[in-house]
Short mmCIF file of C-alpha atoms and ligand atoms in Angstrom, two decimals:
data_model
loop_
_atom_site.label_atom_id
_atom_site.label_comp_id
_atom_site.label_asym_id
_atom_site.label_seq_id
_atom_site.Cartn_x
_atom_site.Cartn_y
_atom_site.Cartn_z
CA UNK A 1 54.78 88.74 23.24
CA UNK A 2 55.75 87.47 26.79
CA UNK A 3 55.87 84.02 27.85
CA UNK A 4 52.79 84.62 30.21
CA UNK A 5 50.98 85.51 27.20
CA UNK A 6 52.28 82.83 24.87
CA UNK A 7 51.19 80.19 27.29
CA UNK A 8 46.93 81.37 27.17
CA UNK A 9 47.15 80.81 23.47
CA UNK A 10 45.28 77.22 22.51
CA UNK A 11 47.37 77.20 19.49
CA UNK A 12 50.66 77.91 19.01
CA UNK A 13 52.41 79.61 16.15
CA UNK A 14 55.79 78.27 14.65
CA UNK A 15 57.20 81.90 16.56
CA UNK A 16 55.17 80.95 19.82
CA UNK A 17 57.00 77.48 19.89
CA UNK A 18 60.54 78.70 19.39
CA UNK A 19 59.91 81.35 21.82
CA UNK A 20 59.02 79.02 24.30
CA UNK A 21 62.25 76.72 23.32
CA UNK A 22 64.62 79.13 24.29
CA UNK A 23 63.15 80.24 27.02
CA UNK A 24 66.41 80.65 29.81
CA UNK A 25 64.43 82.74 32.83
CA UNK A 26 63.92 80.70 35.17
CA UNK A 27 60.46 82.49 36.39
CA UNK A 28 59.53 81.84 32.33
CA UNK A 29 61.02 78.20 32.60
CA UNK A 30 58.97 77.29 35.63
CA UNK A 31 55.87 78.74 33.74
CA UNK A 32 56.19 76.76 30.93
CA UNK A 33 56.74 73.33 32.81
CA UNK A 34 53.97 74.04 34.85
CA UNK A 35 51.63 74.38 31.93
CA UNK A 36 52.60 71.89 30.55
CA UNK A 37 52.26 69.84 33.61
CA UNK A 38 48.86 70.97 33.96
CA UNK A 39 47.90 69.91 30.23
CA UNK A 40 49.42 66.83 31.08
CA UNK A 41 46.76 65.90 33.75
CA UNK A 42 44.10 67.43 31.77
CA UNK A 43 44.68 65.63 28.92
CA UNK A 44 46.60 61.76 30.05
CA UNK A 45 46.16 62.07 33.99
CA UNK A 46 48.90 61.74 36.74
CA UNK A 47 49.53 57.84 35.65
CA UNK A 48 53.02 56.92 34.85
CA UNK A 49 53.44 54.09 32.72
CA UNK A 50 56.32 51.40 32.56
CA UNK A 51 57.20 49.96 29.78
CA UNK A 52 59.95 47.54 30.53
CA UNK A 53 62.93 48.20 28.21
CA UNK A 54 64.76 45.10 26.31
CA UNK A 55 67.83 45.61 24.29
CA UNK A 56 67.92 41.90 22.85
CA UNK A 57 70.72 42.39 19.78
CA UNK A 58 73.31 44.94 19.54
CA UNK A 59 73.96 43.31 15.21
CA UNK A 60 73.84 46.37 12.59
CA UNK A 61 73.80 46.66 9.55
CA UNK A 62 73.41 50.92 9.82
CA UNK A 63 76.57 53.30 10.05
CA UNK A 64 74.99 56.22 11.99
CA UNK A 65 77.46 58.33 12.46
CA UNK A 66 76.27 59.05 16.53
CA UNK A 67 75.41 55.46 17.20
CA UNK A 68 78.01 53.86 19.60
CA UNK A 69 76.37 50.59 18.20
CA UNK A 70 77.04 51.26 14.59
CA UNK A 71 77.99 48.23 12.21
CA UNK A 72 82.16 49.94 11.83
CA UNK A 73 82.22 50.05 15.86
CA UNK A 74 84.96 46.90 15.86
CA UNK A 75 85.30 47.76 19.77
CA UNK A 76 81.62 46.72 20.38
CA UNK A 77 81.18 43.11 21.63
CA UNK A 78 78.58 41.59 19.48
CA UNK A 79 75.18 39.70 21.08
CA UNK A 80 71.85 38.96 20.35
CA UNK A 81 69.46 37.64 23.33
CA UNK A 82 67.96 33.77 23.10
CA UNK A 83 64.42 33.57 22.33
CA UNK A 84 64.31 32.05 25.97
CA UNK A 85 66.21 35.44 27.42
CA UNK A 86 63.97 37.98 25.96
CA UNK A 87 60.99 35.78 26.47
CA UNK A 88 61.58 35.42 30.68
CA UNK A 89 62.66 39.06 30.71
CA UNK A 90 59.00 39.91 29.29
CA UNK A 91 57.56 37.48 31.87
CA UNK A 92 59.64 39.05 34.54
CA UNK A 93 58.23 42.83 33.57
CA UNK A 94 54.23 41.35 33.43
CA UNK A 95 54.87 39.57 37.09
CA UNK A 96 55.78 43.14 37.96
CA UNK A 97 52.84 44.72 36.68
CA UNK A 98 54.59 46.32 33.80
CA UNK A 99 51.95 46.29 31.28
CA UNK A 100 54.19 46.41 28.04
CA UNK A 101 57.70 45.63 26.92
CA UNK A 102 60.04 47.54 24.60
CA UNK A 103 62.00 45.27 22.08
CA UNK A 104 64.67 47.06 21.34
CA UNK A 105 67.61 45.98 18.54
CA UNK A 106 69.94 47.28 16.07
CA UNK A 107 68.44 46.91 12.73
CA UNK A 108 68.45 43.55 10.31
CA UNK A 109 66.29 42.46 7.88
CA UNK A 110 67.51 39.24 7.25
CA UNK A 111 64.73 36.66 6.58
CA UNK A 112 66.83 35.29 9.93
CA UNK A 113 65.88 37.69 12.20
CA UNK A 114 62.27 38.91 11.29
CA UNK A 115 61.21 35.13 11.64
CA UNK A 116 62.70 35.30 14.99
CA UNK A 117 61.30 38.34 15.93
CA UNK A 118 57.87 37.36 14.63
CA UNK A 119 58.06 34.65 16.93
CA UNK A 120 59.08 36.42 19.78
CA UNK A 121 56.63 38.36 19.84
CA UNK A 122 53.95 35.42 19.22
CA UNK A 123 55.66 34.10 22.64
CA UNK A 124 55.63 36.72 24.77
CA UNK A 125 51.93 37.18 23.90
CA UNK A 126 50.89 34.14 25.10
CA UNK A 127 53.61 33.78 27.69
CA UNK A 128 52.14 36.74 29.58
CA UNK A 129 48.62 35.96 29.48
CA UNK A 130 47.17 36.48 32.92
CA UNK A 131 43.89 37.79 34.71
CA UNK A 132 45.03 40.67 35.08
CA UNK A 133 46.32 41.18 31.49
CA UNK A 134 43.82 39.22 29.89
CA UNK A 135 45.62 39.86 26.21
CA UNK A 136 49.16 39.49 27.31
CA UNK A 137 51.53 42.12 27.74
CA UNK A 138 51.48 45.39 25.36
CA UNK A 139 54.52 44.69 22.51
CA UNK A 140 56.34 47.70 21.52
CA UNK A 141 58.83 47.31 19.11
CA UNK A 142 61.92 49.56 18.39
CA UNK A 143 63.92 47.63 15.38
CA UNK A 144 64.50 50.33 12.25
CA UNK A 145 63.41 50.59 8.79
CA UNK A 146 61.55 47.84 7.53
CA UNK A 147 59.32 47.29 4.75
CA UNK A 148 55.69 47.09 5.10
CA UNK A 149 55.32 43.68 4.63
CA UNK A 150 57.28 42.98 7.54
CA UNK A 151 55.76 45.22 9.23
CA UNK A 152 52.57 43.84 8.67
CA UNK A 153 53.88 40.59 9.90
CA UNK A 154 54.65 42.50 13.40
CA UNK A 155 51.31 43.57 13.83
CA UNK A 156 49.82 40.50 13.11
CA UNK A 157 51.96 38.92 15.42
CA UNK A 158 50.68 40.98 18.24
CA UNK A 159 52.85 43.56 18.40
CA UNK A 160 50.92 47.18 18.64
CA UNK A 161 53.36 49.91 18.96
CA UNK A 162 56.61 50.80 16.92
CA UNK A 163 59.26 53.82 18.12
CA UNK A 164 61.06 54.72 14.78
CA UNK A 165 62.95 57.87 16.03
CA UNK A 166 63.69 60.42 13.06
CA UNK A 167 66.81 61.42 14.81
CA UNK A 168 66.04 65.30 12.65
CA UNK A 169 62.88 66.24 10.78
CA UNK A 170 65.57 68.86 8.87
CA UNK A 171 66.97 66.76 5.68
CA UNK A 172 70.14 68.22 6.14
CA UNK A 173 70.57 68.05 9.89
CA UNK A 174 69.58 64.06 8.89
CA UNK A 175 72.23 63.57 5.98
CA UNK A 176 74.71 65.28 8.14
CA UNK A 177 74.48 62.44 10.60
CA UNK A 178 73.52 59.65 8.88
CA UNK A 179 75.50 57.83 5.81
CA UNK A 180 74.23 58.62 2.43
CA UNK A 181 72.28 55.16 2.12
CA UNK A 182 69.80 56.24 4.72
CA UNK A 183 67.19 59.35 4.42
CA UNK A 184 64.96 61.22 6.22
CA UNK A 185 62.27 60.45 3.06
CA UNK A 186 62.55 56.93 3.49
CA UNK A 187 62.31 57.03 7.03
CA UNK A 188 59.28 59.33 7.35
CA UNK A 189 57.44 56.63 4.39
CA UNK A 190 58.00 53.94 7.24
CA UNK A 191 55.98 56.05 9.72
CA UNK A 192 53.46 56.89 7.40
CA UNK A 193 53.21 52.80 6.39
CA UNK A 194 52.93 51.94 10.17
CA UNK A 195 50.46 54.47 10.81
CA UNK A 196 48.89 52.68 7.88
CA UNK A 197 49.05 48.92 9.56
CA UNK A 198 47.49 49.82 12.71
CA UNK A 199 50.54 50.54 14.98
CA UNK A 200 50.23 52.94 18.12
CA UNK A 201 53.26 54.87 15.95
CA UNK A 202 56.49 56.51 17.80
CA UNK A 203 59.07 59.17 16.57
CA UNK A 204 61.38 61.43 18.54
CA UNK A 205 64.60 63.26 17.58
CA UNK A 206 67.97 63.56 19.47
CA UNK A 207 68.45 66.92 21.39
CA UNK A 208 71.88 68.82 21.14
CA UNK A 209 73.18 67.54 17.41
CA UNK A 210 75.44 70.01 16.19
CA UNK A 211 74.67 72.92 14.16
CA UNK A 212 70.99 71.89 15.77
CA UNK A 213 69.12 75.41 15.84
CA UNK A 214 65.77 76.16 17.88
CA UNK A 215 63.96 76.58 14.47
CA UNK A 216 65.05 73.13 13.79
CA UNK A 217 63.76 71.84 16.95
CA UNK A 218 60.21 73.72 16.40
CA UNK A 219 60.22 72.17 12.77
CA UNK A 220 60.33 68.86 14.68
CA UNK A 221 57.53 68.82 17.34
CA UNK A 222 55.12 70.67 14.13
CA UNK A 223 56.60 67.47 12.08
CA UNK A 224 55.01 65.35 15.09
CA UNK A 225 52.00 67.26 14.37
CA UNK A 226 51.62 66.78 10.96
CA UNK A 227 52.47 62.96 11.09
CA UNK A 228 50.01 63.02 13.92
CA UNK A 229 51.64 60.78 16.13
CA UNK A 230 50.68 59.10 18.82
CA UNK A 231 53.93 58.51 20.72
CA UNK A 232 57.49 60.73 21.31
CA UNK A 233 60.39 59.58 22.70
CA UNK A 234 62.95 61.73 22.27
CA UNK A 235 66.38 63.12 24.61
CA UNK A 236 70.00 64.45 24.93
CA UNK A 237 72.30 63.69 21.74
CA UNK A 238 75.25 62.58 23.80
CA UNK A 239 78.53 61.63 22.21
CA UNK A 240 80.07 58.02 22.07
CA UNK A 241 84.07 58.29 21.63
CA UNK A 242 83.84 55.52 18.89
CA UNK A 243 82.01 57.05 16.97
CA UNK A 244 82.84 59.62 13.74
CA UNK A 245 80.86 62.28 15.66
CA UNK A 246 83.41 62.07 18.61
CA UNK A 247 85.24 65.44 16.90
CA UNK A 248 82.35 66.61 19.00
CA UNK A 249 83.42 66.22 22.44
CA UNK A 250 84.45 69.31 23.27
CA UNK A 251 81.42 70.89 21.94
CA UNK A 252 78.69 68.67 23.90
CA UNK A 253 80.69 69.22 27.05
CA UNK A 254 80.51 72.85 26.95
CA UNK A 255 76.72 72.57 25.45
CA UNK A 256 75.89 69.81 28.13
CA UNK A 257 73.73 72.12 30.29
CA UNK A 258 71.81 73.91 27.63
CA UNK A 259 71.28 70.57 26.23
CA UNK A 260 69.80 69.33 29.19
CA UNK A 261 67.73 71.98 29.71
CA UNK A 262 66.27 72.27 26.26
CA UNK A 263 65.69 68.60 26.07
CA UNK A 264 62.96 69.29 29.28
CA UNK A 265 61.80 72.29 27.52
CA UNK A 266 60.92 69.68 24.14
CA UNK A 267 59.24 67.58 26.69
CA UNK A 268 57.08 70.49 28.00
CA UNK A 269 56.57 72.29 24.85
CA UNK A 270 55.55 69.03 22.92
CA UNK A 271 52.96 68.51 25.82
CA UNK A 272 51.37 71.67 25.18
CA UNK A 273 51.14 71.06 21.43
CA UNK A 274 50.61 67.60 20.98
CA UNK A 275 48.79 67.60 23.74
CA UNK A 276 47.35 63.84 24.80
CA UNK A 277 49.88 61.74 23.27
CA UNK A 278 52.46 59.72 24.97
CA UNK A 279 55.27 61.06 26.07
CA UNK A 280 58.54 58.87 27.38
CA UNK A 281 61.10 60.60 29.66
CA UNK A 282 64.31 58.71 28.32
CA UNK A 283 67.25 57.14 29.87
CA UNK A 284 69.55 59.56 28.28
CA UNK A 285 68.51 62.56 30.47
CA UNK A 286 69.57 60.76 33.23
CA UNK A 287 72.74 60.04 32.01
CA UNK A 288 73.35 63.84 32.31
CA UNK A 289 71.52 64.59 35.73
CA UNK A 290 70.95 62.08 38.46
CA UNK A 291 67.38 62.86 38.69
CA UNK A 292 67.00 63.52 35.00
CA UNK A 293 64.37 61.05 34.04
CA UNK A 294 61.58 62.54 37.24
CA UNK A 295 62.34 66.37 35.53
CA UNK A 296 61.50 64.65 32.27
CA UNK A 297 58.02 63.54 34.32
CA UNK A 298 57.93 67.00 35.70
CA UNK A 299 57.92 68.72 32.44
CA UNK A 300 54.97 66.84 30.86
CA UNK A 301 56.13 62.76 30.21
CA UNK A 302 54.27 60.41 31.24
CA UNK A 303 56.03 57.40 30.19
CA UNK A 304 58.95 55.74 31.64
CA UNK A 305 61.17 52.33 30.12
CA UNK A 306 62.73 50.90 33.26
CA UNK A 307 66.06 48.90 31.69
CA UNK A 308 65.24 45.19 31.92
CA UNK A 309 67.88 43.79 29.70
CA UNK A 310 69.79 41.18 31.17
CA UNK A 311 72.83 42.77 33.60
CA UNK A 312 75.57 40.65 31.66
CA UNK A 313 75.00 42.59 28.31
CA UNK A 314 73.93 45.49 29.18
CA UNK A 315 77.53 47.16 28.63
CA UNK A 316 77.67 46.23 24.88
CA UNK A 317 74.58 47.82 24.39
CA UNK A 318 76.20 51.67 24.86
CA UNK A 319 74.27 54.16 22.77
CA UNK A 320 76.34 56.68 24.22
CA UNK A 321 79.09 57.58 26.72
CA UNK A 322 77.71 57.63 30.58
CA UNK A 323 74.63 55.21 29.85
CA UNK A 324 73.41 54.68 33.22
CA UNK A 325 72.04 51.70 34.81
CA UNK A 326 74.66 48.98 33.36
CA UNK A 327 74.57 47.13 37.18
CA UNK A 328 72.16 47.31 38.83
CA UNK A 329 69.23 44.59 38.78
CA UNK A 330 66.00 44.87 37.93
CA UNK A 331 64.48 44.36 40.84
CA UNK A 332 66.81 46.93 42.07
CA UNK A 333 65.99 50.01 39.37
CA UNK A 334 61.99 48.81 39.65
CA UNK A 335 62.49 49.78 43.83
CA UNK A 336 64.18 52.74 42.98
CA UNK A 337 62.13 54.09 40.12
CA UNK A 338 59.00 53.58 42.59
CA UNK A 339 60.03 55.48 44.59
CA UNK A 340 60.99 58.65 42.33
CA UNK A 341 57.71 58.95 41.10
CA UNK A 342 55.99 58.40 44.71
CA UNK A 343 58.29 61.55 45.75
CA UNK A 344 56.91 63.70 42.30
CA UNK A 345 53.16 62.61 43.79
CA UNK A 346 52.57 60.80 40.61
CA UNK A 347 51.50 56.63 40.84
CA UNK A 348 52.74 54.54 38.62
CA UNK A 349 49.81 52.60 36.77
CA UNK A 350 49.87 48.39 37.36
CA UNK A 351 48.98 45.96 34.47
CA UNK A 352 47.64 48.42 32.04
CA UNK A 353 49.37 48.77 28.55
CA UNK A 354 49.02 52.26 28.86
CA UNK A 355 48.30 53.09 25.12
CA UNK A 356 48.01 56.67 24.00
CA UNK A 357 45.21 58.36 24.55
CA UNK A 358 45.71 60.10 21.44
CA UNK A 359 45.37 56.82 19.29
CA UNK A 360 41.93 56.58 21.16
CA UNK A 361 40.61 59.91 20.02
CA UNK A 362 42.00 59.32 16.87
CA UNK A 363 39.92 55.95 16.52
CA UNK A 364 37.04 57.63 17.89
CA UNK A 365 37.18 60.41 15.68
CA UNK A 366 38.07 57.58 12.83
CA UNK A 367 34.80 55.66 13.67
CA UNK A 368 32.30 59.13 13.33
CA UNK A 369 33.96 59.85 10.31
CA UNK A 370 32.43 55.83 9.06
CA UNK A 371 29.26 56.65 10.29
CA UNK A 372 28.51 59.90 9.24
N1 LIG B 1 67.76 50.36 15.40
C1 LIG B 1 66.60 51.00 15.94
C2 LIG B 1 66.41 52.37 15.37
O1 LIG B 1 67.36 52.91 14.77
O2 LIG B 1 65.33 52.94 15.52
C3 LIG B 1 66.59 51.06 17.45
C4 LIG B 1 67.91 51.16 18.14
S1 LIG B 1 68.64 52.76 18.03
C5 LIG B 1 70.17 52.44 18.80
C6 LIG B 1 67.67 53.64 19.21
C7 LIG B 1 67.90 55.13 19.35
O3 LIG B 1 69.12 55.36 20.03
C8 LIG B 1 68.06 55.92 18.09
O4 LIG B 1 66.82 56.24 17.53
C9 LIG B 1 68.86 57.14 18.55
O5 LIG B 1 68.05 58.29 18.66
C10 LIG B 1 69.38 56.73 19.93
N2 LIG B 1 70.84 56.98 20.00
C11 LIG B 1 71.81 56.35 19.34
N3 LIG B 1 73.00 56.92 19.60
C12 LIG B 1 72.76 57.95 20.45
C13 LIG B 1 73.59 58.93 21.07
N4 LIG B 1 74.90 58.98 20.86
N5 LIG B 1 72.99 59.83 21.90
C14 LIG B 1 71.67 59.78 22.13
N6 LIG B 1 70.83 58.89 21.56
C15 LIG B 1 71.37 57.98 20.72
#
């Protein structure tokens, strides 16, 4: 079956989405985005939501073996944001209009820092209370495995949307990555317990990983269907020279196109399956093309995390090699980001938390189930 065809389906098979992943005409390319462009309005409209990104702790306790952040990195500078930091840089993103932050961390779960998160979050609620965001700003939060207890605490905290990335939905594309403490079973039971708690819930999976197949990459976005989520944000693997996976090097710089490319064919071909969730278009796109993060908007996101963390840590907060963004202020990327999406004919939405529509439907459809 051609791609033409492919795309008048409603549903798509596992074939039809694998297909479409390795699509490499670019007549069949531009098809695809454009469908999934137009499912995008259908479905979310031409909004573009910020969500302003901050990366308060770099502390570990993982070892993923991809993570330029990971606890054996001894050439990472250590810091964790004040309460008072994180706190003015959410009250900085609601003056803006931003209507929800990111908290973003390595993982802990020291008694320590889940009290201090816990009140963080209590903080900026109130903090940002305003007219025009008469419930504070949205709370997203992006700190690991926890248990459901402290998850609970989160939520009742305020916070209403957790990103827990499952880096692979294949178990051993996961152990192959990660160290043997961590697995892909525990990691889906902490979805499945925030789903439980009430969260907006988040997953993605890095593009590019070695020995990464398109049948892998299909298994993923039907995973996101199964878990019925509400958000993705997913992108490029990219390597990090301290890292064990830097063997690698050679193989993601020959790979760095196709990687690119098939990370804005997961964008597109996500859209067209998952249809009205949330979809960010990450940071690490752009650190392989300049204008990486509009094609991610092109191809179906409609999410975007503008960096807000303070300028003077920014650099020990390096994911991966090329991380873009480490100067520039906020005020600066806010101007600049503006602007992008004003060129794509897209508006960016002002002092709305922008929650998925998906999680909307879902409560609808949640609510008619109770009353039938
Ligand atoms: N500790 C939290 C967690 O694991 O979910 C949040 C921080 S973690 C650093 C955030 C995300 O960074 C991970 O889910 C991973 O997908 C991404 N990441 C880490 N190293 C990366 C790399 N080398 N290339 C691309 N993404 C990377």
């Amino acid at each position: 079956m051609n791609i033409k065809s492919i795309l008048q389906k409603d549903n798509f098979t596992r074939d039809d989405i694998i297909r479409l992943l390795i699509a490499d005409d670019p007549v069949d390319i531009e098809l695809i985005r454009e469908k999934a462009e137009q499912a995008l309005l259908y479905k979310c409209g031409s909004k573009v939501f910020y969500r302003g990104l901050v990366e308060f702790s770099n502390n570990c306790v993982c070892d993923c073996h991809y993570c330029g952040i990971r606890k054996s990195n001894s050439a990472v500078k250590r810091f964790m944001l004040s309460k008072e930091e994180i706190i003015s840089a959410a009250r900085w993103c609601a003056e803006q209009g931003y209507g929800s932050v990111v908290l973003q961390s390595g993982e802990r779960h020291d008694a320590a820092f889940v009290d201090f998160v816990e009140e963080v979050i209590k903080e900026i609620k109130s903090a940002t209370v305003s007219q025009k965001l008469p419930k504070g700003a949205g709370v997203t939060l992006s700190i690991g495995e926890q248990s459901p207890q402290v998850y609970e605490r989160f939520f009742k905290a305020g916070a209403h949307r957790y990103l827990l990335r499952v880096e692979s939905s294949s178990p051993q594309l996961f152990s192959s990555i990660h160290p043997p403490s961590q697995s892909l079973e525990k990691r889906t039971g902490c979805l499945s317990a925030l789903k439980r708690i009430g969260f907006q819930v988040g997953t993605g999976v890095m593009i590019g990983l070695p020995g990464q197949t398109a049948e892998n990459l299909a298994d993923d976005i039907l995973f996101f269907k199964k878990m019925d989520v509400d958000m993705i944000g997913m992108g490029p693997y990219i390597v990090h020279r301290d890292t064990p996976m830097n063997v690698y090097t050679d193989y993601f710089n020959i790979n760095r196109d196709k990687i690119y490319h098939t990370s804005l064919l997961m964008i597109a071909v996500c859209r067209l399956v998952l249809k009205d969730v949330n979809i960010a278009s990450t940071t690490a796109l752009q650190a392989l093309r300049d204008d990486g993060r509009e094609m991610g908007l092109r191809y179906g996101a409609n999410i975007i995390m503008p960096q807000t963390t303070p300028v003077n840590v920014r650099r020990d907060y390096l994911l991966y090699e090329n991380k873009p963004f480490l100067d520039e202020s906020s005020e600066e990327l806010r101007k600049q980001l503006d602007l992008r999406i004003l060129s794509l004919g897209r508006e960016t939405a002002l002092d709305d938390w922008g929650d998925s529509k998906h999680f909307s439907t879902e409560i609808k459809w949640q609510n008619a189930e109770i009353k039938d």
